[in-house]
Short mmCIF file of C-alpha atoms in Angstrom, two decimals:
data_model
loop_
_atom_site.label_atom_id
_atom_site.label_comp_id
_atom_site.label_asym_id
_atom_site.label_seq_id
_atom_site.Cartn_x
_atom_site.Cartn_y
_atom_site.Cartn_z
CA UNK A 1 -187.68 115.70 70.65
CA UNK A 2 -187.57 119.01 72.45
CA UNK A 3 -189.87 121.43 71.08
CA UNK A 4 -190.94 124.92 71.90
CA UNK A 5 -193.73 127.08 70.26
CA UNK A 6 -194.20 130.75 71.22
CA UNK A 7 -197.49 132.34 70.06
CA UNK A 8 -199.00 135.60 70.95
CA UNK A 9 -196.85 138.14 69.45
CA UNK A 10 -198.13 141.67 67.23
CA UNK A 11 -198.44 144.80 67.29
CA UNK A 12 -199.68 147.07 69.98
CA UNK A 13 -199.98 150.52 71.28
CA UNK A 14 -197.65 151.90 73.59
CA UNK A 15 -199.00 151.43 77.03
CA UNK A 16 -200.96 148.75 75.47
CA UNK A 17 -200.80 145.16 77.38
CA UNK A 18 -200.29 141.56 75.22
CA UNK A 19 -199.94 137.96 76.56
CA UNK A 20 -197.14 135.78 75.07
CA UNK A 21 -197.36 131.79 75.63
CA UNK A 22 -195.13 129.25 75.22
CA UNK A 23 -196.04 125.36 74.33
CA UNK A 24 -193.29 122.49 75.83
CA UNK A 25 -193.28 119.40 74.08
CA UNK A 26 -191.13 116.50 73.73
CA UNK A 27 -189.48 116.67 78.17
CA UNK A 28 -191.64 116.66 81.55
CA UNK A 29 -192.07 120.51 81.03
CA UNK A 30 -192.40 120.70 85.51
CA UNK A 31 -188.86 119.60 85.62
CA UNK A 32 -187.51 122.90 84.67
CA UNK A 33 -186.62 126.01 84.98
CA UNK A 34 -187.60 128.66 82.54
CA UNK A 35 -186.95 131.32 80.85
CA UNK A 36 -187.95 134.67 78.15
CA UNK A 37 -184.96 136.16 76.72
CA UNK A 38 -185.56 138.90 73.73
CA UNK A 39 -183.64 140.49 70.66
CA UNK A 40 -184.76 143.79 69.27
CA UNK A 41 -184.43 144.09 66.02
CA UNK A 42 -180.95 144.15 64.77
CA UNK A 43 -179.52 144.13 68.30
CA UNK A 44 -178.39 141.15 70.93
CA UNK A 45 -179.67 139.30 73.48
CA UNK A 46 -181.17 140.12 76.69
CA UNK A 47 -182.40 138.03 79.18
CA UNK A 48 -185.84 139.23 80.25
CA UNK A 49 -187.25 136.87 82.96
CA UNK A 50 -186.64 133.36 84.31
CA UNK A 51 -189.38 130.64 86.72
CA UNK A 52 -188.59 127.95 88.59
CA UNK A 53 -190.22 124.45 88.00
CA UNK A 54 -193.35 124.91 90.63
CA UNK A 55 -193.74 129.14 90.11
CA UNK A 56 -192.45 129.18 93.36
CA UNK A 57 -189.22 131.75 92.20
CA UNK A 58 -189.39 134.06 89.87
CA UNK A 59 -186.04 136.66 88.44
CA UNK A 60 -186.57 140.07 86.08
CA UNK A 61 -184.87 141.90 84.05
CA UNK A 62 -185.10 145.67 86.03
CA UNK A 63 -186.56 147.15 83.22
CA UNK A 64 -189.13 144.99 83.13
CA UNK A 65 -190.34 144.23 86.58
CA UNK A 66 -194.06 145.59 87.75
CA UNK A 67 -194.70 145.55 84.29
CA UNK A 68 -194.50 141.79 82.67
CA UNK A 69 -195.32 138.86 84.72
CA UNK A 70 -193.86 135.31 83.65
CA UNK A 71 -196.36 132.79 85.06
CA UNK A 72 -197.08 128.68 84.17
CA UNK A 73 -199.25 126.23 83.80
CA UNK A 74 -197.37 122.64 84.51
CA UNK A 75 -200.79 120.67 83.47
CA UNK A 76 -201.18 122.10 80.27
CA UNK A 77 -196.81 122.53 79.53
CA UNK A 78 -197.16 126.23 79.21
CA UNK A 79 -195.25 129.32 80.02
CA UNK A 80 -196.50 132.69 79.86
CA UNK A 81 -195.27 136.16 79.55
CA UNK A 82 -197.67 138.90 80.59
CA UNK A 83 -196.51 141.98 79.47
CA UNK A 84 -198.75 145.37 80.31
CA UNK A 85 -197.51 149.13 80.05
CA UNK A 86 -195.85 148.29 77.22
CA UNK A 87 -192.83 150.50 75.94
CA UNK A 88 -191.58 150.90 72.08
CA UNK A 89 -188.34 150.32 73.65
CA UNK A 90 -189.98 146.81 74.32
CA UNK A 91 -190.35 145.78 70.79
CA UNK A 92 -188.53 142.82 70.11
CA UNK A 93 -188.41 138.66 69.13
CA UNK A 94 -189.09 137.55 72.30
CA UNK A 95 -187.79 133.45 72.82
CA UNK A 96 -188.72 130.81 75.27
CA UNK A 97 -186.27 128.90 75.92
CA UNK A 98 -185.61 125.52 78.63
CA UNK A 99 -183.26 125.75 81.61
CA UNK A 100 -181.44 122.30 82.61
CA UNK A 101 -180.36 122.47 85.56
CA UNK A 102 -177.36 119.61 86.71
CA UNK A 103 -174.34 121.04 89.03
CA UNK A 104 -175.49 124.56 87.18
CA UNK A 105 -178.56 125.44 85.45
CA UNK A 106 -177.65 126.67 81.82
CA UNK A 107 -179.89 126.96 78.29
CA UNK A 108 -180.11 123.77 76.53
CA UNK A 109 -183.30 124.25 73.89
CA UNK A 110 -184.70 127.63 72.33
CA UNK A 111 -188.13 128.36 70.53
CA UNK A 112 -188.19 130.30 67.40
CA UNK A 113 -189.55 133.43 68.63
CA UNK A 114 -192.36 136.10 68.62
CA UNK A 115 -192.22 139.08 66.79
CA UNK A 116 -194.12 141.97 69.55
CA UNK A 117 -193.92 145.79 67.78
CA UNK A 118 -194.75 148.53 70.60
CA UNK A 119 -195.87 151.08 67.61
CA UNK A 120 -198.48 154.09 67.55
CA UNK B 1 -174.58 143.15 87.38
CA UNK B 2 -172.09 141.08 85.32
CA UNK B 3 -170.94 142.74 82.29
CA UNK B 4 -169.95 140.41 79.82
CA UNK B 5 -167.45 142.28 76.92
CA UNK B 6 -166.71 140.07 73.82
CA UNK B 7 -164.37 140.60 71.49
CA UNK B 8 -164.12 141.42 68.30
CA UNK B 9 -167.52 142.72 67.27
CA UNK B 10 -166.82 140.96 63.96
CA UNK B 11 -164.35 139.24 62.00
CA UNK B 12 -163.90 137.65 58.60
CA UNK B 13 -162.65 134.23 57.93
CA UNK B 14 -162.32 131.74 55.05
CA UNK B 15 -163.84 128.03 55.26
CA UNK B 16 -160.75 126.17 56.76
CA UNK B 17 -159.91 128.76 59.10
CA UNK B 18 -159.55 128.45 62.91
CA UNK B 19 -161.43 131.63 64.69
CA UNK B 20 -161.22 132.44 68.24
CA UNK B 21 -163.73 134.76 70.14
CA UNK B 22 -163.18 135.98 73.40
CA UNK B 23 -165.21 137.08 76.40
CA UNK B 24 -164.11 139.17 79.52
CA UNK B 25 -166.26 138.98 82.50
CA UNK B 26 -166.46 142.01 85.15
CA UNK B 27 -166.15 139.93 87.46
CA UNK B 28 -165.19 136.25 88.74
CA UNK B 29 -168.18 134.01 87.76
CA UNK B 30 -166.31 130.14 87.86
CA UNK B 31 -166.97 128.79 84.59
CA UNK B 32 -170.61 129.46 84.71
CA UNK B 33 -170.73 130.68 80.85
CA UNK B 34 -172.24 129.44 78.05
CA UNK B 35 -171.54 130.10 74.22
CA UNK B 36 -174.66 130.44 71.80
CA UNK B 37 -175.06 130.89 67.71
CA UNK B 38 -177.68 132.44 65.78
CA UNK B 39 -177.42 132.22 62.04
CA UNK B 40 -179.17 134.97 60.50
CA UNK B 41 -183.20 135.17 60.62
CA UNK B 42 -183.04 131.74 62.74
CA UNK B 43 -183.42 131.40 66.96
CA UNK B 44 -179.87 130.96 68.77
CA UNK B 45 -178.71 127.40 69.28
CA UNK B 46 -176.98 126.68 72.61
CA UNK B 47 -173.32 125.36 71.70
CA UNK B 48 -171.25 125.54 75.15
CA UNK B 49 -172.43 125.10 78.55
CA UNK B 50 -169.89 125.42 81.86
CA UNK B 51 -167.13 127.20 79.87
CA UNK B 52 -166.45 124.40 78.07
CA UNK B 53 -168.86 121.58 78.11
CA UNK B 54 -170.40 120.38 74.43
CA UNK B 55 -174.14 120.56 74.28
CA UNK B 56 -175.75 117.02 73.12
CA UNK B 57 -175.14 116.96 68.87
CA UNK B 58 -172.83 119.67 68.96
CA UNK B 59 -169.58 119.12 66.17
CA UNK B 60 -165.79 118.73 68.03
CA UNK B 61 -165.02 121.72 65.86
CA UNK B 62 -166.49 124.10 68.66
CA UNK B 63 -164.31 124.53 71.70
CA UNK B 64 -164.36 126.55 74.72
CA UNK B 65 -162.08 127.21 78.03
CA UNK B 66 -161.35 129.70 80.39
CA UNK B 67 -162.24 130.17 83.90
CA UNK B 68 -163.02 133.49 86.14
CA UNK B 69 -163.38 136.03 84.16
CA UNK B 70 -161.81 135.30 80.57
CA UNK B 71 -163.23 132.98 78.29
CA UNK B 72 -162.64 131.67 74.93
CA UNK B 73 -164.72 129.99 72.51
CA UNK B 74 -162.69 128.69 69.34
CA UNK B 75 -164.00 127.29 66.30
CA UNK B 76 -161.60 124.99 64.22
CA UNK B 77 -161.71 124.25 60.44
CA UNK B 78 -164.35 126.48 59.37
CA UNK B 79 -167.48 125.54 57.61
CA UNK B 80 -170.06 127.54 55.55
CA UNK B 81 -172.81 126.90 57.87
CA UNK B 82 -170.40 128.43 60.51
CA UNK B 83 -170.67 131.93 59.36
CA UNK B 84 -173.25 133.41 61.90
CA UNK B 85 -172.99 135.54 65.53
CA UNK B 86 -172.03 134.18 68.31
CA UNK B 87 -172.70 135.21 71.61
CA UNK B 88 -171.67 134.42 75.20
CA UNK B 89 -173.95 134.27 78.45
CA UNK B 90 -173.09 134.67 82.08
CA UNK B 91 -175.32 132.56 84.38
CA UNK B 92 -173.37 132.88 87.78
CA UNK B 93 -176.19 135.49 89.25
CA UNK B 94 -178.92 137.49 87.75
CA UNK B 95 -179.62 139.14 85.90
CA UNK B 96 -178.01 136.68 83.54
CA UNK B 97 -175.93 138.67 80.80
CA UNK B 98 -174.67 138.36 77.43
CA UNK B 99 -172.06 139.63 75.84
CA UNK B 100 -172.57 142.00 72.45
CA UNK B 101 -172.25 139.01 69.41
CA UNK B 102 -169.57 138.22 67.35
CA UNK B 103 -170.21 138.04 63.65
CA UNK B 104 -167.96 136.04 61.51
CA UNK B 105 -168.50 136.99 58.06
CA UNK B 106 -166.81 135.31 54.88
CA UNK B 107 -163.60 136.96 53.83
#
């Protein structure tokens, strides 16, 4: 069974920097695509950064790029979200979630979240 | 970017009901959309893939169609557990896009 487990969420200063990981389980985590998509509070969904199954390609949100890095680590089934200047405007459940990719590459499995508050 | 505009924000339906959600794309994107739920405090489940395609364990009761730039996702015979936001995703070209959510409430 598919499972993924975000960790690494809190609270932090604005301008502040925190590390959000991921932990695949359950599929050969280098087969796929990747990807962060976040929900602030009471609001929809927005698709915040995407990495292809070697690292090799990476896609950002506008808002986002120079400031978060998505990264992974195949041997240990991990995916990463560096995020550094952070803005309050970044607060937000932030979700891994798997990309299968067949004719087109579309969402198939989501984690359950973590909470990150940008707060002085 | 791809705007995605769904309509209606929210609706309210009894168990039983058929609902029907829409979802206008800016522009022509194929059928590359996909239709999600998220019941309330809980992560989004993926429901619809390619417009119309039913993800693995996902009840007949959930349909979707439409190609270009309208799509449709309709849910038949309404069940308690089906009261929750839906939203839809455009994954043609980044930056993927969602629409706003759809919250069907019970009447």
């Amino acid at each position: 069974e598919v499972h993924l487990v975000e960790s690494g969420g809190g609270l932090v200063q604005p301008g502040g920097s925190l590390r959000l990981s991921c932990a695949a389980s359950g599929f050969t985590f280098s087969n796929y695509w990747m990807s962060w998509v976040r929900q602030a509070p009471g609001m929809g969904l927005e698709w915040v950064a995407s990495i292809r199954q070697l690292g090799t390609e990476k896609h950002y949100l506008d808002s986002v790029k120079g400031r978060f890095t998505t990264s992974r680590d195949n041997a240990k089934n991990s995916l990463y979200l560096q995020m550094n200047s952070l803005r309050v405007e970044d607060t937000a459940v932030y979700y891994c979630v798997r990309v299968f990719c067949g004719t087109t590459c579309y969402y198939d499995y989501w984690g359950q979240g973590t909470l990150v508050t940008v707060s002085s | 970017d791809i705007q995605m505009t769904q309509s209606p924000s929210s609706l309210s339906a009894s168990v039983g009901d058929t609902v029907t959600i829409t979802c206008r794309a800016s522009q022509g994107i194929y059928n590359h959309v996909a239709w999600f739920q998220q019941r309330p405090g809980k992560a989004p489940k993926s429901l619809i893939y390619d417009a119309s395609s039913l993800q693995s364990g996902v009840p007949s009761q959930f349909s979707g169609s439409g190609s270009g730039t309208d799509f449709t996702l309709t849910i038949t015979s309404l069940q308690p557990e089906d009261f929750a936001t839906y939203y839809c995703q455009q994954y043609n070209s980044y930056p993927l896009t969602f629409g706003g959510g759809t919250k069907v409430e019970i009447k």
